[in-house]
Amino acid sequence: MCMVRAFAALNVYNNCKKKKKKKESWFLVDFTYCALVCKPILRDFCLLVFQEEMSGESAVSSAVPAATTRTASSKSSSRSSKYVKLNVGGALYYTTMQTLTKQDTMLKAMFSGRMEVLTDSEGWILIDRCGKHFGTILNYLRDGAVLLPDSRRQTEELLAEAKYYLVQGLADECTAALQDKETYEPLCKVPLMTSSKEEQKLIATANKPTVKLLYNRSNNKYSYTSNSDDNMLKNIELFDKLSLRFNGRVLFIKDVIGDEICCWSFYGQGRKIAEVCCTSIVYATEKKQTKVEFPEARIYEETLNILLYESHDGRGPDNALLEATGGAAGRSHHLDEDEEQELIVPRIHIITTRQPRTHHHQ
């Protein structure tokens, strides 16, 4: 009804202006009524005309459609650029209505008036959902593309959020990425050396202590003793167990092309700290034989000692602890280059100090 009265008043207003007639009193009354009860767009126009009539200034507008278009465009622009405060599971985000309603998602339904939203006393709109990946959701709505996480678990979490908010494009990208990541990466990796140059580079650039097992059964010139093959396998099994036990703290590498038969080497800060050689030549029979030992206790001891060279918070090993325990690095960091070259790496031959066994007949 108010719109009919407003248009009638407008026609009278325009006719009076053309014929320079005095406006009827009901005209002002109707425009005042329309300004109070009409819809916002028409109300703004009525107020402008009423103010013009009372002040005697030039007309602001002579047609409702033009004023309506400009007002609607202005209000639409103001609404789209309006910032919204979101509290998603305790994580706070600022964004615009334009971003939230850019794609056909659940968020568009929430902020277009089709769904009820909860607001706290400070004006934050509450969304009962984990906010960990909500920033990625917003970035996808803004740009139409995002970088997906490297971790399979985080990609799965993002996929769940994309499905919840009905962001179909992002959900499709996450699903495709997960299909590409079907190959499982092992937690424990033991590099196998292909050359001495590769070994040197790997040890020099490692940011943690290194344990190397060199075993090459074909390096032997003589026959093996009866227990040598069994002891060789025990050394390899112990290496595998240690690599599982200290995975992440120590770098374990294997070498099957070296000059030794079975030898353990321990490195800290890129330098060799100790070595345990498990082979020797025995003369128990008429001919020479190669004997392979399994010095389990000694290997455990050197492995635990090498943990002293472990970096702490990216600051390197604790030199005070190395000095207190007699570590080579704790002593050598006070030496000059000439003295460091004279630092002797202990090489332990397991049976070199043993006397040849004699046979006793029962």
Coordinates of C-alpha atoms in Angstrom, one line a residue:
M1 CA 0.0 0.0 0.0
C2 CA 2.8 2.4 0.9
M3 CA 4.4 1.9 -2.6
V4 CA 1.1 2.9 -4.3
R5 CA 1.0 6.0 -2.1
A6 CA 4.6 6.8 -2.9
F7 CA 4.2 6.5 -6.6
A8 CA 1.0 8.7 -6.5
A9 CA 2.8 11.3 -4.5
L10 CA 5.7 11.2 -7.0
N11 CA 3.4 11.8 -10.0
V12 CA 1.9 14.8 -8.2
Y13 CA 5.3 16.1 -7.3
N14 CA 6.6 15.9 -10.8
N15 CA 3.4 17.6 -12.3
C16 CA 3.7 20.4 -9.8
K17 CA 7.3 21.0 -10.6
K18 CA 6.6 21.2 -14.3
K19 CA 3.7 23.6 -13.9
K20 CA 5.3 25.4 -11.0
K21 CA 2.2 24.8 -8.9
K22 CA 2.1 24.7 -5.1
K23 CA 2.3 21.2 -3.6
E24 CA -0.8 20.0 -1.8
S25 CA -0.4 19.4 1.9
W26 CA -1.3 15.7 1.6
F27 CA 1.8 15.3 -0.6
L28 CA 4.2 16.0 2.3
V29 CA 2.1 13.9 4.6
D30 CA 2.3 10.9 2.2
F31 CA 6.0 11.3 1.7
T32 CA 6.5 11.4 5.5
Y33 CA 4.4 8.3 5.9
C34 CA 6.4 6.5 3.1
A35 CA 9.7 7.5 4.7
L36 CA 8.6 5.9 7.9
V37 CA 7.0 2.7 6.8
C38 CA 8.2 1.8 3.3
K39 CA 10.9 -0.7 2.4
P40 CA 14.5 0.6 2.9
I41 CA 15.2 1.3 -0.8
L42 CA 12.0 3.3 -1.4
R43 CA 12.3 4.9 2.1
D44 CA 15.7 6.4 1.2
F45 CA 14.2 7.9 -1.9
C46 CA 11.2 9.3 -0.1
L47 CA 13.4 10.9 2.5
L48 CA 15.6 12.6 -0.1
V49 CA 12.5 14.1 -1.8
F50 CA 11.1 15.2 1.5
Q51 CA 14.3 16.9 2.5
E52 CA 14.5 18.6 -0.9
E53 CA 11.0 19.9 -0.6
M54 CA 11.6 21.3 2.9
S55 CA 15.0 22.9 2.1
G56 CA 14.0 24.2 -1.3
E57 CA 17.2 22.8 -3.0
S58 CA 17.4 21.3 -6.5
A59 CA 16.0 17.9 -7.1
V60 CA 18.1 14.9 -6.2
S61 CA 16.3 12.5 -8.4
S62 CA 13.3 12.5 -10.7
A63 CA 12.7 8.8 -11.1
V64 CA 12.4 5.9 -8.6
P65 CA 14.1 3.3 -10.8
A66 CA 17.3 5.2 -11.1
A67 CA 17.5 5.9 -7.4
T68 CA 16.6 2.4 -6.6
T69 CA 19.4 1.0 -8.8
R70 CA 22.0 3.2 -7.3
T71 CA 20.9 2.5 -3.8
A72 CA 20.7 -1.3 -4.3
S73 CA 24.1 -1.3 -6.0
S74 CA 25.6 0.7 -3.1
K75 CA 24.0 -1.6 -0.4
S76 CA 25.1 -4.7 -2.3
S77 CA 28.7 -3.5 -2.5
S78 CA 28.6 -2.6 1.1
R79 CA 27.3 -6.0 2.1
S80 CA 29.8 -7.9 0.1
S81 CA 32.8 -6.0 1.5
K82 CA 31.5 -6.3 5.1
Y83 CA 33.9 -8.1 7.4
V84 CA 32.7 -11.0 9.4
K85 CA 34.2 -12.3 12.6
L86 CA 34.2 -16.1 12.8
N87 CA 35.1 -18.3 15.8
V88 CA 35.7 -21.8 14.5
G89 CA 36.4 -24.1 17.4
G90 CA 38.3 -21.4 19.2
A91 CA 40.3 -20.3 16.2
L92 CA 39.4 -16.7 15.2
Y93 CA 39.2 -15.6 11.6
Y94 CA 38.3 -12.4 9.8
T95 CA 36.9 -12.5 6.3
T96 CA 34.3 -10.9 4.0
M97 CA 30.8 -11.8 3.0
Q98 CA 32.0 -11.9 -0.6
T99 CA 34.5 -14.6 0.2
L100 CA 31.9 -16.7 2.2
T101 CA 29.3 -16.5 -0.5
K102 CA 31.6 -16.7 -3.5
Q103 CA 31.0 -20.4 -4.1
D104 CA 28.0 -22.6 -3.6
T105 CA 28.9 -24.1 -0.2
M106 CA 27.4 -24.5 3.2
L107 CA 29.0 -21.2 4.2
K108 CA 27.1 -19.5 1.5
A109 CA 23.9 -21.0 2.8
M110 CA 24.8 -19.9 6.4
F111 CA 25.4 -16.3 5.5
S112 CA 22.7 -15.8 2.9
G113 CA 20.0 -16.0 5.5
R114 CA 18.9 -19.6 4.7
M115 CA 20.4 -21.0 7.9
E116 CA 20.5 -19.7 11.5
V117 CA 23.9 -18.7 12.9
L118 CA 25.0 -18.4 16.5
T119 CA 26.7 -15.3 17.8
D120 CA 28.3 -14.6 21.1
S121 CA 28.2 -11.4 23.1
E122 CA 31.1 -9.9 21.3
G123 CA 29.6 -10.4 17.8
W124 CA 31.7 -13.5 16.9
I125 CA 29.8 -16.0 14.8
L126 CA 30.3 -19.4 16.3
I127 CA 30.9 -22.5 14.1
D128 CA 31.2 -25.7 16.1
R129 CA 34.1 -27.3 14.1
C130 CA 37.8 -27.7 14.5
G131 CA 39.5 -24.5 13.1
K132 CA 42.8 -26.1 12.2
H133 CA 42.2 -26.2 8.4
F134 CA 39.5 -23.5 8.2
G135 CA 42.2 -21.0 6.9
T136 CA 42.8 -23.3 4.0
I137 CA 39.1 -23.5 3.3
L138 CA 38.9 -19.7 3.2
N139 CA 42.0 -19.5 0.9
Y140 CA 40.4 -21.9 -1.5
L141 CA 37.2 -19.8 -1.5
R142 CA 39.2 -16.7 -2.3
D143 CA 41.6 -18.0 -4.9
G144 CA 40.0 -21.2 -6.2
A145 CA 43.2 -23.2 -5.5
V146 CA 45.5 -24.0 -2.5
L147 CA 48.7 -26.0 -1.8
L148 CA 47.8 -29.3 -0.2
P149 CA 49.7 -30.6 2.8
D150 CA 52.6 -33.0 2.3
S151 CA 51.4 -35.3 5.0
R152 CA 48.8 -37.9 4.1
R153 CA 47.1 -37.5 7.5
Q154 CA 46.7 -33.7 7.2
T155 CA 45.4 -34.2 3.6
E156 CA 42.8 -36.6 5.0
E157 CA 41.8 -34.1 7.7
L158 CA 41.4 -31.3 5.1
L159 CA 39.3 -33.6 3.0
A160 CA 36.9 -34.2 6.0
E161 CA 36.6 -30.4 6.4
A162 CA 36.0 -29.8 2.7
K163 CA 33.2 -32.4 2.7
Y164 CA 31.7 -30.8 5.9
Y165 CA 31.6 -27.3 4.3
L166 CA 30.5 -28.8 0.9
V167 CA 33.5 -27.3 -0.9
Q168 CA 33.4 -29.8 -3.7
G169 CA 36.4 -28.6 -5.7
L170 CA 38.7 -28.8 -2.7
A171 CA 37.4 -32.2 -1.8
D172 CA 38.1 -33.5 -5.3
E173 CA 41.7 -32.2 -5.2
C174 CA 42.3 -33.9 -1.8
T175 CA 40.8 -37.2 -3.0
A176 CA 43.1 -37.1 -6.1
A177 CA 46.1 -36.3 -4.0
L178 CA 45.4 -39.1 -1.6
Q179 CA 45.2 -41.6 -4.5
D180 CA 48.6 -40.4 -5.7
K181 CA 50.1 -41.0 -2.2
E182 CA 49.1 -44.7 -2.0
T183 CA 52.8 -45.7 -1.9
Y184 CA 53.7 -45.9 1.8
E185 CA 57.0 -44.3 2.9
P186 CA 59.0 -46.5 5.4
L187 CA 59.8 -44.9 8.7
C188 CA 63.3 -46.5 8.9
K189 CA 65.6 -46.0 6.0
V190 CA 69.2 -47.5 5.8
P191 CA 71.2 -46.2 2.8
L192 CA 73.4 -48.7 0.9
M193 CA 76.6 -47.1 -0.2
T194 CA 77.5 -47.3 -3.9
S195 CA 80.9 -45.5 -3.7
S196 CA 83.3 -44.1 -1.2
K197 CA 82.6 -40.6 -2.5
E198 CA 78.9 -41.0 -1.8
E199 CA 79.8 -42.3 1.7
Q200 CA 82.0 -39.3 2.5
K201 CA 79.4 -36.8 1.4
L202 CA 76.6 -38.5 3.3
I203 CA 78.7 -38.6 6.6
A204 CA 80.0 -35.0 6.2
T205 CA 76.5 -33.6 5.6
A206 CA 74.6 -35.7 8.2
N207 CA 73.2 -33.7 11.1
K208 CA 73.3 -36.6 13.5
P209 CA 75.8 -39.3 14.5
T210 CA 76.5 -42.1 12.0
V211 CA 77.1 -45.9 12.4
K212 CA 78.4 -47.8 9.4
L213 CA 78.6 -51.5 9.0
L214 CA 80.9 -52.8 6.3
Y215 CA 80.6 -56.4 5.4
N216 CA 81.9 -58.1 2.3
R217 CA 82.5 -61.9 2.7
S218 CA 84.2 -62.1 -0.7
N219 CA 87.2 -60.1 0.5
N220 CA 88.6 -63.1 2.3
K221 CA 91.8 -64.8 0.9
Y222 CA 91.6 -67.8 3.1
S223 CA 88.9 -70.2 4.4
Y224 CA 86.7 -69.2 7.2
T225 CA 86.5 -70.8 10.6
S226 CA 83.5 -72.9 11.5
N227 CA 81.7 -70.1 13.4
S228 CA 82.5 -67.2 11.1
D229 CA 79.4 -67.4 8.9
D230 CA 77.2 -67.5 12.0
N231 CA 78.9 -64.5 13.6
M232 CA 78.7 -62.6 10.3
L233 CA 74.9 -63.0 10.4
K234 CA 74.8 -62.0 14.1
N235 CA 76.6 -58.7 13.2
I236 CA 74.1 -58.0 10.5
E237 CA 71.1 -58.8 12.7
L238 CA 72.5 -56.5 15.4
F239 CA 72.9 -53.7 13.0
D240 CA 69.3 -54.1 11.8
K241 CA 68.0 -54.1 15.4
L242 CA 70.1 -51.0 16.3
S243 CA 68.8 -49.1 13.3
L244 CA 65.2 -49.8 14.4
R245 CA 66.0 -48.9 18.0
F246 CA 67.7 -45.6 17.3
N247 CA 66.0 -44.6 14.1
G248 CA 65.7 -40.8 13.8
R249 CA 68.6 -40.2 16.3
V250 CA 71.4 -42.0 14.5
L251 CA 72.1 -42.4 10.8
F252 CA 72.8 -46.1 9.9
I253 CA 74.5 -46.9 6.6
K254 CA 75.6 -50.2 5.0
D255 CA 78.7 -50.7 2.9
V256 CA 79.1 -53.9 0.9
I257 CA 81.9 -52.8 -1.4
G258 CA 84.7 -51.9 1.1
D259 CA 88.0 -53.6 1.7
E260 CA 87.1 -55.2 5.0
I261 CA 85.2 -58.4 5.8
C262 CA 83.2 -57.2 8.8
C263 CA 83.9 -53.8 10.4
W264 CA 81.9 -51.3 12.4
S265 CA 82.7 -47.5 12.1
F266 CA 81.3 -44.8 14.3
Y267 CA 81.2 -41.1 13.3
G268 CA 80.3 -37.9 15.1
Q269 CA 80.3 -34.4 13.6
G270 CA 81.5 -35.8 10.3
R271 CA 84.6 -37.4 11.8
K272 CA 85.4 -41.1 12.6
I273 CA 85.3 -41.5 16.4
A274 CA 85.8 -45.3 16.8
E275 CA 86.1 -48.5 14.8
V276 CA 85.5 -52.1 15.7
C277 CA 87.0 -54.6 13.3
C278 CA 85.5 -58.1 13.8
T279 CA 88.0 -60.2 11.7
S280 CA 91.5 -61.5 12.2
I281 CA 93.8 -64.3 10.9
V282 CA 94.3 -67.3 13.0
Y283 CA 96.9 -70.1 12.8
A284 CA 95.2 -72.8 14.8
T285 CA 95.6 -75.3 11.9
E286 CA 98.3 -75.9 9.4
K287 CA 97.0 -73.2 7.1
K288 CA 95.7 -69.7 7.8
Q289 CA 92.1 -69.1 8.4
T290 CA 89.9 -66.0 8.7
K291 CA 87.9 -65.7 11.8
V292 CA 84.8 -63.4 12.2
E293 CA 83.8 -62.5 15.8
F294 CA 80.7 -61.0 17.2
P295 CA 81.7 -58.4 19.9
E296 CA 78.2 -57.6 20.9
A297 CA 79.0 -55.7 24.1
R298 CA 81.7 -53.6 22.5
I299 CA 79.3 -52.6 19.6
Y300 CA 76.6 -51.6 22.1
E301 CA 79.1 -49.6 24.0
E302 CA 80.3 -47.6 21.0
T303 CA 76.8 -47.1 19.8
L304 CA 75.8 -45.5 23.1
N305 CA 79.0 -43.4 23.1
I306 CA 78.1 -42.0 19.7
L307 CA 74.8 -40.7 21.1
L308 CA 76.9 -38.1 22.9
Y309 CA 77.4 -36.4 19.5
E310 CA 73.7 -36.0 19.0
S311 CA 72.5 -32.4 18.3
H312 CA 70.3 -30.7 20.8
D313 CA 67.8 -28.2 19.5
G314 CA 70.0 -27.6 16.4
R315 CA 72.9 -26.4 18.5
G316 CA 75.2 -29.4 18.1
P317 CA 76.4 -31.8 20.8
D318 CA 77.0 -30.7 24.4
N319 CA 80.7 -30.1 24.5
A320 CA 80.7 -30.0 28.3
L321 CA 79.2 -33.4 28.4
L322 CA 81.7 -34.7 25.9
E323 CA 84.6 -33.4 27.9
A324 CA 83.2 -34.9 31.1
T325 CA 82.9 -38.3 29.5
G326 CA 86.2 -38.1 27.6
G327 CA 84.6 -37.8 24.1
A328 CA 86.9 -37.1 21.2
A329 CA 84.9 -34.1 20.0
G330 CA 85.0 -32.6 23.5
R331 CA 88.7 -32.7 23.4
S332 CA 89.3 -31.8 19.8
H333 CA 87.3 -28.6 19.7
H334 CA 90.2 -27.0 21.6
L335 CA 92.9 -28.3 19.3
D336 CA 94.3 -26.6 16.2
E337 CA 94.4 -28.3 12.8
D338 CA 97.8 -29.9 13.2
E339 CA 96.8 -31.5 16.5
E340 CA 93.5 -32.7 15.1
Q341 CA 95.3 -34.6 12.4
E342 CA 97.3 -36.4 15.1
L343 CA 94.2 -37.5 16.9
I344 CA 94.2 -41.3 16.7
V345 CA 90.9 -43.1 16.0
P346 CA 90.8 -46.2 18.2
R347 CA 90.6 -49.3 16.0
I348 CA 89.6 -52.4 18.1
H349 CA 90.6 -55.7 16.7
I350 CA 88.7 -58.2 18.7
I351 CA 91.0 -61.2 18.8
T352 CA 94.4 -59.6 18.0
T353 CA 95.4 -59.7 21.7
R354 CA 94.3 -63.3 22.2
Q355 CA 96.9 -66.1 22.2
P356 CA 96.4 -69.0 19.7
R357 CA 94.4 -71.7 21.2
T358 CA 95.9 -75.2 21.6
H359 CA 94.0 -78.4 21.4
H360 CA 93.6 -80.4 24.6
H361 CA 92.6 -84.0 24.4
Q362 CA 90.2 -85.3 26.9

